[in-house]
Coordinates of C-alpha atoms and ligand atoms in Angstrom, one line a residue:
M1 CA 0.1 -0.1 -0.1
A2 CA 1.1 3.5 -0.8
E3 CA 2.3 6.1 2.1
P4 CA -0.5 7.9 3.7
T5 CA -1.9 10.9 2.0
K6 CA -2.9 12.7 5.5
T7 CA -3.7 11.8 9.0
A8 CA -6.7 11.9 11.2
T9 CA -6.5 12.7 15.0
L10 CA -8.8 10.8 17.2
T11 CA -9.1 11.9 21.1
I12 CA -10.6 9.4 23.4
D13 CA -10.5 10.7 27.1
D14 CA -6.9 11.7 27.5
K15 CA -5.7 9.9 24.6
V16 CA -4.8 11.3 21.2
I17 CA -4.4 8.8 18.5
E18 CA -2.9 9.7 14.7
L19 CA -4.6 7.4 12.4
P20 CA -3.1 7.4 8.8
I21 CA -5.4 8.0 6.0
Y22 CA -4.8 6.2 2.5
S23 CA -6.2 7.3 -0.9
G24 CA -7.1 4.8 -3.8
T25 CA -7.1 5.4 -7.6
L26 CA -10.8 6.1 -7.2
G27 CA -13.3 6.5 -4.6
P28 CA -13.4 7.5 -0.8
D29 CA -10.1 7.5 1.2
V30 CA -9.7 5.1 4.0
L31 CA -9.1 5.5 7.7
D32 CA -6.5 2.8 8.7
I33 CA -7.8 1.8 12.2
R34 CA -5.3 -1.2 12.4
K35 CA -3.5 -0.1 15.3
L36 CA -6.6 1.6 17.1
Y37 CA -7.4 -1.4 19.6
G38 CA -3.7 -1.5 20.6
Q39 CA -3.3 2.1 21.1
A40 CA -7.1 3.0 22.6
D41 CA -8.2 -0.4 23.6
V42 CA -11.7 0.2 21.6
F43 CA -13.1 -1.5 18.8
T44 CA -14.7 0.3 15.9
Y45 CA -18.5 -0.6 15.4
D46 CA -20.0 -1.3 11.9
P47 CA -22.5 -4.3 11.9
G48 CA -23.4 -3.9 8.3
F49 CA -20.2 -2.6 6.9
T50 CA -21.7 0.3 5.8
S51 CA -18.5 2.4 6.6
T52 CA -15.8 -0.4 6.4
A53 CA -13.3 -1.1 3.7
A54 CA -12.4 -4.5 4.5
C55 CA -9.7 -5.1 1.9
D56 CA -7.7 -3.2 -0.9
S57 CA -8.8 -4.4 -4.4
A58 CA -8.0 -3.6 -8.0
I59 CA -10.6 -5.6 -9.6
T60 CA -14.2 -3.7 -9.3
Y61 CA -14.8 -0.1 -8.5
I62 CA -18.5 1.2 -7.8
D63 CA -19.7 4.9 -7.6
G64 CA -22.9 4.3 -5.8
D65 CA -24.0 8.0 -6.6
K66 CA -23.2 8.0 -10.1
G67 CA -24.4 4.6 -10.6
E68 CA -20.9 3.7 -12.3
L69 CA -19.3 0.1 -12.2
L70 CA -16.0 -0.4 -13.7
H71 CA -14.3 -3.9 -14.0
R72 CA -10.3 -3.3 -14.1
G73 CA -11.3 0.4 -15.3
Y74 CA -13.8 -0.6 -17.9
P75 CA -17.4 0.5 -17.6
I76 CA -19.9 -2.2 -17.5
D77 CA -22.4 -1.1 -20.4
Q78 CA -19.5 -1.0 -22.9
L79 CA -18.2 -4.4 -21.4
A80 CA -21.9 -5.6 -21.9
E81 CA -22.2 -4.0 -25.5
Q82 CA -18.7 -4.6 -26.9
S83 CA -17.4 -7.8 -24.9
N84 CA -18.3 -11.2 -23.9
Y85 CA -18.4 -13.2 -20.6
L86 CA -15.2 -15.2 -21.2
E87 CA -13.3 -12.1 -22.1
V88 CA -14.7 -10.5 -18.9
C89 CA -13.7 -13.6 -17.1
F90 CA -10.0 -13.2 -18.7
L91 CA -10.2 -9.2 -17.3
L92 CA -11.1 -9.8 -14.1
L93 CA -8.5 -12.9 -13.5
Y94 CA -5.5 -11.2 -15.1
G95 CA -6.2 -7.5 -15.2
E96 CA -6.1 -6.9 -18.8
L97 CA -8.2 -7.3 -21.7
P98 CA -6.5 -10.5 -23.5
T99 CA -5.0 -10.5 -27.2
G100 CA -6.7 -12.4 -29.8
S101 CA -4.5 -15.4 -29.2
Q102 CA -4.8 -15.0 -25.3
L103 CA -8.5 -15.1 -25.5
K104 CA -8.5 -18.3 -28.1
D105 CA -6.2 -20.2 -25.5
F106 CA -8.3 -19.2 -22.5
E107 CA -11.5 -20.3 -24.2
Q108 CA -9.8 -23.8 -25.1
R109 CA -8.8 -24.0 -21.6
V110 CA -12.0 -23.4 -20.1
T111 CA -14.1 -25.7 -22.7
R112 CA -11.5 -28.6 -21.8
H113 CA -12.6 -28.6 -18.4
T114 CA -16.4 -28.2 -18.6
M115 CA -17.2 -31.8 -17.9
V116 CA -17.4 -32.9 -14.3
H117 CA -16.1 -36.4 -13.0
E118 CA -18.5 -39.2 -14.0
Q119 CA -19.0 -40.1 -10.1
M120 CA -20.1 -36.6 -9.5
H121 CA -23.5 -38.0 -11.2
N122 CA -24.1 -40.0 -8.1
F123 CA -24.2 -37.0 -6.0
F124 CA -27.4 -35.8 -7.5
R125 CA -29.2 -39.1 -7.0
G126 CA -28.9 -38.4 -3.1
F127 CA -31.2 -35.5 -3.6
R128 CA -34.8 -35.3 -3.9
R129 CA -36.1 -34.3 -7.4
D130 CA -37.8 -31.4 -5.8
A131 CA -34.8 -30.0 -4.1
P132 CA -34.3 -26.4 -5.0
P133 CA -31.0 -26.1 -7.5
M134 CA -29.5 -24.0 -5.2
A135 CA -29.4 -26.5 -2.4
T136 CA -27.9 -28.9 -5.0
M137 CA -25.3 -26.5 -6.1
V138 CA -24.0 -25.8 -2.7
G139 CA -23.6 -29.4 -2.0
V140 CA -22.3 -30.3 -5.3
V141 CA -19.5 -27.6 -5.6
G142 CA -18.4 -27.9 -2.2
A143 CA -17.9 -31.6 -3.1
L144 CA -15.6 -30.5 -6.0
S145 CA -12.7 -30.7 -3.3
A146 CA -13.0 -34.2 -2.9
F147 CA -12.5 -35.0 -6.5
Y148 CA -10.0 -32.2 -7.6
H149 CA -7.1 -32.8 -4.8
D150 CA -4.4 -31.6 -7.4
S151 CA -5.8 -28.1 -7.5
T152 CA -6.6 -27.6 -3.6
D153 CA -3.0 -26.5 -2.7
I154 CA -3.6 -22.8 -2.2
A155 CA 0.1 -22.3 -1.9
D156 CA 0.8 -23.2 -5.2
P157 CA 0.1 -20.5 -8.0
W158 CA -0.4 -23.3 -10.6
Q159 CA -2.9 -25.1 -8.7
R160 CA -4.7 -21.5 -7.9
E161 CA -4.9 -21.1 -11.5
V162 CA -6.2 -24.5 -12.3
A163 CA -8.9 -24.4 -9.6
A164 CA -10.1 -21.2 -11.0
I165 CA -10.3 -22.6 -14.6
R166 CA -12.2 -25.5 -13.3
L167 CA -14.7 -23.6 -11.3
I168 CA -15.4 -21.1 -14.2
A169 CA -15.8 -24.2 -16.6
K170 CA -17.7 -26.5 -14.5
L171 CA -20.4 -24.3 -12.6
P172 CA -22.5 -23.8 -15.8
T173 CA -22.5 -27.7 -15.9
I174 CA -23.3 -28.5 -12.5
A175 CA -26.3 -25.7 -12.6
A176 CA -27.4 -27.6 -15.8
M177 CA -27.4 -31.0 -14.0
A178 CA -29.1 -29.4 -10.9
Y179 CA -32.1 -28.1 -13.4
K180 CA -32.2 -31.6 -15.4
Y181 CA -32.1 -33.8 -12.4
S182 CA -35.1 -31.4 -10.8
I183 CA -37.2 -32.0 -13.8
G184 CA -36.4 -35.7 -14.2
Q185 CA -34.5 -35.5 -17.6
P186 CA -31.3 -37.0 -18.2
F187 CA -28.1 -35.0 -17.7
V188 CA -26.8 -33.4 -21.1
Y189 CA -22.9 -33.4 -21.6
P190 CA -21.2 -30.0 -22.6
K191 CA -20.3 -29.8 -26.2
N192 CA -16.9 -28.4 -27.0
S193 CA -18.3 -26.8 -30.2
L194 CA -20.4 -24.4 -28.1
G195 CA -19.7 -21.3 -26.9
Y196 CA -19.9 -20.7 -23.2
A197 CA -23.4 -19.5 -22.8
A198 CA -24.7 -21.6 -25.8
N199 CA -23.2 -24.7 -24.0
F200 CA -25.0 -23.8 -21.1
L201 CA -28.4 -23.3 -22.8
H202 CA -27.9 -26.5 -24.7
M203 CA -27.1 -28.6 -21.1
C204 CA -30.2 -26.9 -19.8
F205 CA -32.7 -27.4 -22.7
A206 CA -31.4 -30.2 -25.1
V207 CA -32.9 -33.7 -24.8
P208 CA -31.4 -37.2 -26.1
C209 CA -34.2 -37.6 -28.5
E210 CA -33.7 -34.9 -30.9
D211 CA -31.0 -32.4 -32.1
Y212 CA -31.5 -29.0 -30.1
V213 CA -30.0 -25.8 -32.0
V214 CA -29.4 -22.7 -29.8
N215 CA -31.1 -19.7 -30.7
P216 CA -28.1 -17.2 -31.0
I217 CA -30.0 -14.2 -29.9
L218 CA -30.8 -16.2 -26.8
A219 CA -27.2 -17.2 -26.4
K220 CA -26.0 -13.6 -26.6
A221 CA -28.6 -12.4 -24.2
M222 CA -27.5 -15.3 -21.8
D223 CA -23.8 -14.4 -22.4
R224 CA -25.1 -10.4 -21.5
I225 CA -26.7 -11.6 -18.4
M226 CA -23.7 -13.7 -17.2
T227 CA -21.3 -10.5 -18.1
L228 CA -23.7 -8.1 -15.8
H229 CA -23.4 -10.6 -13.0
A230 CA -19.7 -11.4 -13.1
D231 CA -18.4 -9.3 -10.3
H232 CA -19.4 -6.6 -7.8
E233 CA -16.8 -5.3 -5.5
Q234 CA -17.1 -6.3 -1.8
N235 CA -20.9 -7.6 -1.6
A236 CA -21.9 -10.2 0.9
S237 CA -21.1 -13.3 -1.0
T238 CA -17.8 -12.0 -2.2
S239 CA -17.0 -11.1 1.5
T240 CA -18.1 -14.5 2.4
V241 CA -15.4 -16.1 -0.1
R242 CA -12.9 -13.7 1.3
L243 CA -13.2 -14.4 4.9
A244 CA -13.7 -18.3 4.1
G245 CA -10.3 -18.0 1.9
S246 CA -8.5 -16.1 4.5
S247 CA -8.4 -19.2 6.9
G248 CA -6.8 -21.1 4.0
A249 CA -10.0 -23.5 3.1
N250 CA -9.7 -24.9 -0.4
P251 CA -11.2 -22.7 -3.4
F252 CA -13.9 -25.0 -4.0
A253 CA -15.1 -24.8 -0.3
C254 CA -15.1 -21.0 -0.6
I255 CA -17.0 -20.8 -3.5
A256 CA -19.6 -23.3 -1.9
A257 CA -19.7 -20.7 0.8
G258 CA -20.2 -17.8 -1.7
I259 CA -23.2 -19.9 -3.1
A260 CA -24.8 -20.2 0.5
C261 CA -24.7 -16.6 0.7
L262 CA -25.9 -15.5 -2.5
W263 CA -28.9 -17.7 -2.0
G264 CA -30.8 -15.1 0.5
P265 CA -33.6 -12.9 -0.8
A266 CA -31.7 -9.6 0.2
H267 CA -28.9 -10.6 -1.9
G268 CA -28.8 -13.0 -5.2
G269 CA -31.9 -14.5 -4.1
A270 CA -33.7 -11.2 -5.1
N271 CA -33.9 -12.4 -8.7
Q272 CA -36.3 -15.3 -7.7
A273 CA -38.2 -13.4 -5.5
C274 CA -38.7 -10.3 -7.6
L275 CA -40.4 -12.4 -10.4
E276 CA -42.5 -14.2 -7.8
M277 CA -43.6 -10.7 -6.4
L278 CA -44.2 -9.5 -10.0
R279 CA -46.4 -12.4 -10.6
E280 CA -48.2 -12.1 -7.3
I281 CA -49.0 -8.3 -8.1
G282 CA -50.4 -9.7 -11.7
T283 CA -51.8 -6.7 -13.2
V284 CA -51.0 -3.0 -13.4
D285 CA -54.1 -2.0 -11.3
R286 CA -52.8 -3.8 -8.1
I287 CA -49.3 -2.0 -8.0
P288 CA -50.6 0.9 -5.7
E289 CA -51.4 -1.8 -3.0
Y290 CA -47.8 -3.3 -3.1
I291 CA -46.4 0.2 -3.0
R292 CA -48.4 0.8 0.1
K293 CA -47.1 -2.3 1.6
A294 CA -43.3 -1.5 0.6
K295 CA -43.7 1.8 2.5
D296 CA -45.3 0.5 5.4
K297 CA -42.9 0.4 8.5
D298 CA -45.0 -2.3 10.0
D299 CA -45.0 -4.4 7.1
P300 CA -42.0 -6.7 6.2
F301 CA -42.8 -6.6 2.5
R302 CA -40.1 -4.9 0.1
L303 CA -40.1 -4.3 -3.3
M304 CA -37.5 -7.2 -4.6
G305 CA -35.2 -5.9 -7.1
F306 CA -35.4 -2.3 -5.6
G307 CA -32.8 -0.7 -3.4
H308 CA -29.3 -1.6 -3.0
R309 CA -26.5 -0.8 -0.3
V310 CA -24.3 1.2 -2.6
Y311 CA -26.2 2.2 -5.8
K312 CA -28.1 5.5 -4.5
N313 CA -28.7 6.1 -8.3
F314 CA -29.8 3.6 -11.1
D315 CA -27.9 0.3 -11.2
P316 CA -26.0 0.5 -14.2
R317 CA -26.8 -3.2 -14.9
A318 CA -30.5 -2.8 -14.4
K319 CA -30.2 -0.4 -17.5
V320 CA -28.4 -3.0 -19.7
M321 CA -30.6 -5.5 -18.5
K322 CA -33.9 -3.5 -19.1
E323 CA -32.8 -2.9 -22.7
S324 CA -32.0 -6.6 -23.1
A325 CA -35.5 -7.4 -21.7
D326 CA -37.1 -5.5 -24.4
E327 CA -34.8 -7.3 -27.1
V328 CA -35.3 -10.9 -26.0
L329 CA -39.1 -10.7 -25.3
N330 CA -39.5 -8.9 -28.8
L331 CA -37.5 -11.8 -30.4
L332 CA -39.6 -14.2 -28.6
G333 CA -43.0 -12.3 -29.8
V334 CA -43.8 -12.0 -26.0
E335 CA -43.4 -8.2 -25.8
N336 CA -46.6 -7.6 -24.2
N337 CA -45.6 -10.1 -21.4
P338 CA -47.9 -9.1 -18.6
T339 CA -45.1 -9.5 -15.9
L340 CA -42.7 -7.1 -18.3
Q341 CA -45.5 -4.6 -18.2
V342 CA -46.0 -4.8 -14.5
A343 CA -42.2 -4.3 -14.1
K344 CA -42.2 -1.4 -16.1
E345 CA -45.4 0.5 -14.5
L346 CA -44.1 -0.5 -11.0
E347 CA -40.4 1.0 -11.8
R348 CA -42.4 4.2 -13.3
I349 CA -44.8 4.5 -10.1
A350 CA -41.8 3.9 -7.5
L351 CA -39.5 6.5 -9.1
E352 CA -41.9 8.9 -8.8
D353 CA -43.1 8.3 -5.2
E354 CA -41.4 10.2 -2.6
Y355 CA -40.6 7.6 -0.5
F356 CA -38.4 5.8 -2.8
V357 CA -37.1 9.2 -4.1
S358 CA -36.1 10.2 -0.7
K359 CA -34.6 6.8 0.2
K360 CA -32.6 6.7 -3.2
L361 CA -34.1 3.4 -4.1
Y362 CA -33.6 2.5 -7.5
P363 CA -34.2 -0.8 -9.6
N364 CA -31.1 -3.2 -9.1
V365 CA -29.5 -6.0 -11.2
D366 CA -32.2 -8.5 -10.0
F367 CA -35.2 -6.2 -11.2
Y368 CA -35.3 -7.4 -14.8
S369 CA -33.3 -9.9 -14.9
G370 CA -35.9 -12.6 -13.9
I371 CA -38.3 -11.5 -16.7
I372 CA -35.7 -12.6 -19.5
L373 CA -35.0 -16.0 -17.8
D374 CA -38.5 -16.6 -17.6
A375 CA -39.0 -15.7 -21.3
M376 CA -36.1 -18.1 -22.0
G377 CA -38.2 -20.9 -20.3
F378 CA -36.2 -21.2 -17.0
P379 CA -38.3 -21.8 -13.6
T380 CA -37.8 -19.3 -11.0
S381 CA -35.9 -21.7 -9.1
M382 CA -32.9 -21.5 -11.7
F383 CA -32.6 -17.8 -11.4
T384 CA -30.0 -17.7 -8.5
P385 CA -28.0 -20.6 -9.7
I386 CA -27.6 -18.7 -12.8
F387 CA -26.6 -15.5 -10.7
A388 CA -24.0 -18.0 -9.1
L389 CA -22.5 -19.5 -12.1
S390 CA -22.0 -16.0 -13.4
R391 CA -20.6 -14.7 -10.3
T392 CA -18.2 -17.7 -9.8
V393 CA -15.5 -15.7 -11.7
G394 CA -15.9 -12.7 -9.5
W395 CA -15.6 -14.9 -6.4
I396 CA -12.4 -16.8 -7.6
S397 CA -10.7 -13.6 -8.9
Q398 CA -11.3 -11.8 -5.5
W399 CA -10.2 -14.9 -3.8
K400 CA -7.1 -15.1 -5.9
E401 CA -6.2 -11.6 -5.3
M402 CA -6.5 -12.2 -1.3
I403 CA -4.7 -15.2 -1.5
S404 CA -1.9 -13.8 -3.4
D405 CA -1.4 -10.8 -0.8
P406 CA 1.7 -12.1 1.6
T407 CA 0.5 -9.7 4.1
G408 CA -3.0 -11.4 4.3
K409 CA -4.2 -12.6 7.6
I410 CA -7.2 -14.3 8.8
G411 CA -10.4 -12.4 9.1
R412 CA -11.4 -12.1 12.5
P413 CA -13.9 -9.5 13.7
R414 CA -14.3 -8.4 17.2
Q415 CA -17.9 -7.3 18.7
L416 CA -19.6 -5.1 21.4
Y417 CA -20.4 -7.6 24.0
T418 CA -23.9 -7.1 25.6
G419 CA -24.1 -10.2 27.5
S420 CA -24.0 -11.4 31.0
A421 CA -21.2 -9.9 33.3
F422 CA -19.2 -12.9 35.2
R423 CA -21.2 -15.1 37.6
D424 CA -20.8 -18.5 39.1
Y425 CA -22.4 -21.8 38.0
V426 CA -25.4 -22.6 40.0
D427 CA -26.2 -26.3 40.6
V428 CA -29.8 -27.6 39.1
R429 CA -31.0 -28.4 42.5
H430 CA -30.7 -24.5 43.5
R431 CA -32.1 -22.9 40.5
Ligands
SDX1 C1 -27.7 -7.8 -5.1 O1 -24.1 -5.5 -2.4 C2 -24.0 -6.0 -3.9 O2 -23.3 -5.6 -4.6 C3 -25.3 -6.9 -4.1 C4 -25.8 -7.2 -5.6 C5 -24.4 -8.0 -6.1 O3 -24.0 -7.8 -7.5 O4 -23.6 -8.6 -5.4 O5 -25.7 -6.0 -6.3 C6 -26.7 -8.1 -5.6 O6 -27.9 -8.4 -4.0 C7 -28.9 -6.6 -5.2 C8 -29.8 -6.5 -4.1 C9 -30.9 -7.6 -4.3 N1 -31.8 -7.4 -3.0 C10 -33.1 -6.8 -3.5 O7 -33.7 -6.5 -4.4 C11 -33.9 -7.0 -2.1 C12 -34.8 -5.6 -1.9 N2 -33.9 -4.8 -1.5 C13 -33.6 -4.5 0.0 O8 -33.7 -5.9 0.8 C14 -32.4 -3.6 0.4 O9 -32.4 -2.5 -0.4 C15 -30.9 -4.1 0.2 C16 -30.9 -5.2 1.3 C17 -30.6 -4.5 -0.9 C18 -30.3 -2.9 0.7 O10 -30.4 -2.7 2.2 P1 -29.8 -1.6 2.9 O11 -28.6 -1.1 2.4 O12 -29.3 -2.4 4.1 O13 -30.5 -0.6 3.0 P2 -31.7 -0.6 4.2 O14 -32.5 -2.0 4.4 O15 -31.0 0.1 5.6 O16 -32.9 0.6 3.6 C19 -32.8 1.7 3.7 C20 -34.2 2.3 4.0 C21 -35.0 1.4 4.9 O17 -35.9 2.3 5.4 P3 -35.7 3.4 6.9 O18 -35.4 2.0 7.9 O19 -34.5 4.2 6.8 O20 -36.9 4.0 6.9 O21 -34.9 2.0 2.7 C22 -35.9 1.0 2.9 C23 -35.3 0.2 4.1 O22 -36.9 -0.2 4.7 N3 -35.8 0.0 1.7 C24 -36.9 -0.5 1.2 C25 -36.1 -1.4 0.3 N4 -34.9 -1.4 0.3 C26 -34.8 -0.5 1.4 N5 -38.1 -0.1 1.1 C27 -38.9 -0.9 0.3 N6 -38.5 -1.7 -0.6 C28 -37.0 -2.0 -0.6 N7 -36.7 -2.8 -1.5

């Protein structure tokens, strides 16, 4: 880390503590409190980490006020429009856009790792057919470490590299297997002749009885959805992966932990919850009732797909996703899809409502993605698995960045203790 750019002075009782302040390339400076507990015997207190930088990173930058998202400096709207998912994977992993030959080599390496060990098919058979695909994915991804011992030594840079390629390559296969298993259809093997997104669609929707030709427009839309979900700074699931990795856990276990965290409806589970909410609203005339519920402090209901810890402006991914929704539904001839109409009207009403305006609540990445995935034929139970497979490159890039830092330490937050003070044990006969 560079030298401090300035110093803050903190006075607690009779103690005066000097705290260095560091500046990054973009965004807020950071106040270095690493020595605070040793100097002042106090902890900082920030349960939701709303004002805490847990690490330094060069991968993704978000400006929540401007609604900007950069991956290694490149804005997400340019990447979504001009790049593709595997090229963005290379950018996130290695820091630069690949040359033509580098991209070709990377694509071939990923393609040749898309199959999973045949023995893993047995894992699926242990689940009930109606198991949510997210539950299957958490279990099977964690089990990858039981099959790929030759890429679990995190001290070996080559094994870290192989684990990253294996995870990016195998997550779509595992997600597709989870889907096929849930609908009682046979697994479909990856096809090396197909691109990454097309391969995923083929593994989900092909059946052995006939040829299945992937619609190139839908493959491009799926590739764009994957790109929009690739990485997002230190969100809850990425922080989970970093914390798990800080203990030295193997990369497969760390990614399984990230999948588990993403599952929550406040995070990656919001895309499924949002489509289910839009379907429950059903028609435009019922929107005011739900807006009222969302504003009612005594009602736990929240508008799913709205609001964000960082974005206090439009989520730039939501903008691209909205354009893609129009494109895909027009292509499929379902532009009058009632769910899309409800979503657009809900967005319009909310963005004019004082409650949402004052709290700076805008549509986020999860607001439109489900409409596209639904139109493609995915059940809502596959929305978060698609988010998880798309985010795997972000998780593993952040994990690699953390593991490669020689100064890294195990993450171990402290607390404000509010429990009982010391007291002696009382035998049960005297209680
Ligand atoms: C993702 O962190 C990331 O980067 C995540 C993500 C990624 O790519 O990794 O971007 C992906 O998780 C997107 C977010 C998906 N979640 C949802 O759409 C679920 C609905 N959204 C909310 O649960 C909420 O907005 C959060 C969880 C996303 C953010 O919550 P915060 O930052 O903790 O904000 P908050 O709960 O403190 O809300 C601030 C105020 C509160 O009102 P007051 O207590 O101040 O009166 O806004 C209200 C909230 O009640 N509010 C909402 C609301 N979101 C916040 N009110 C109604 N509907 C909502 N959706």
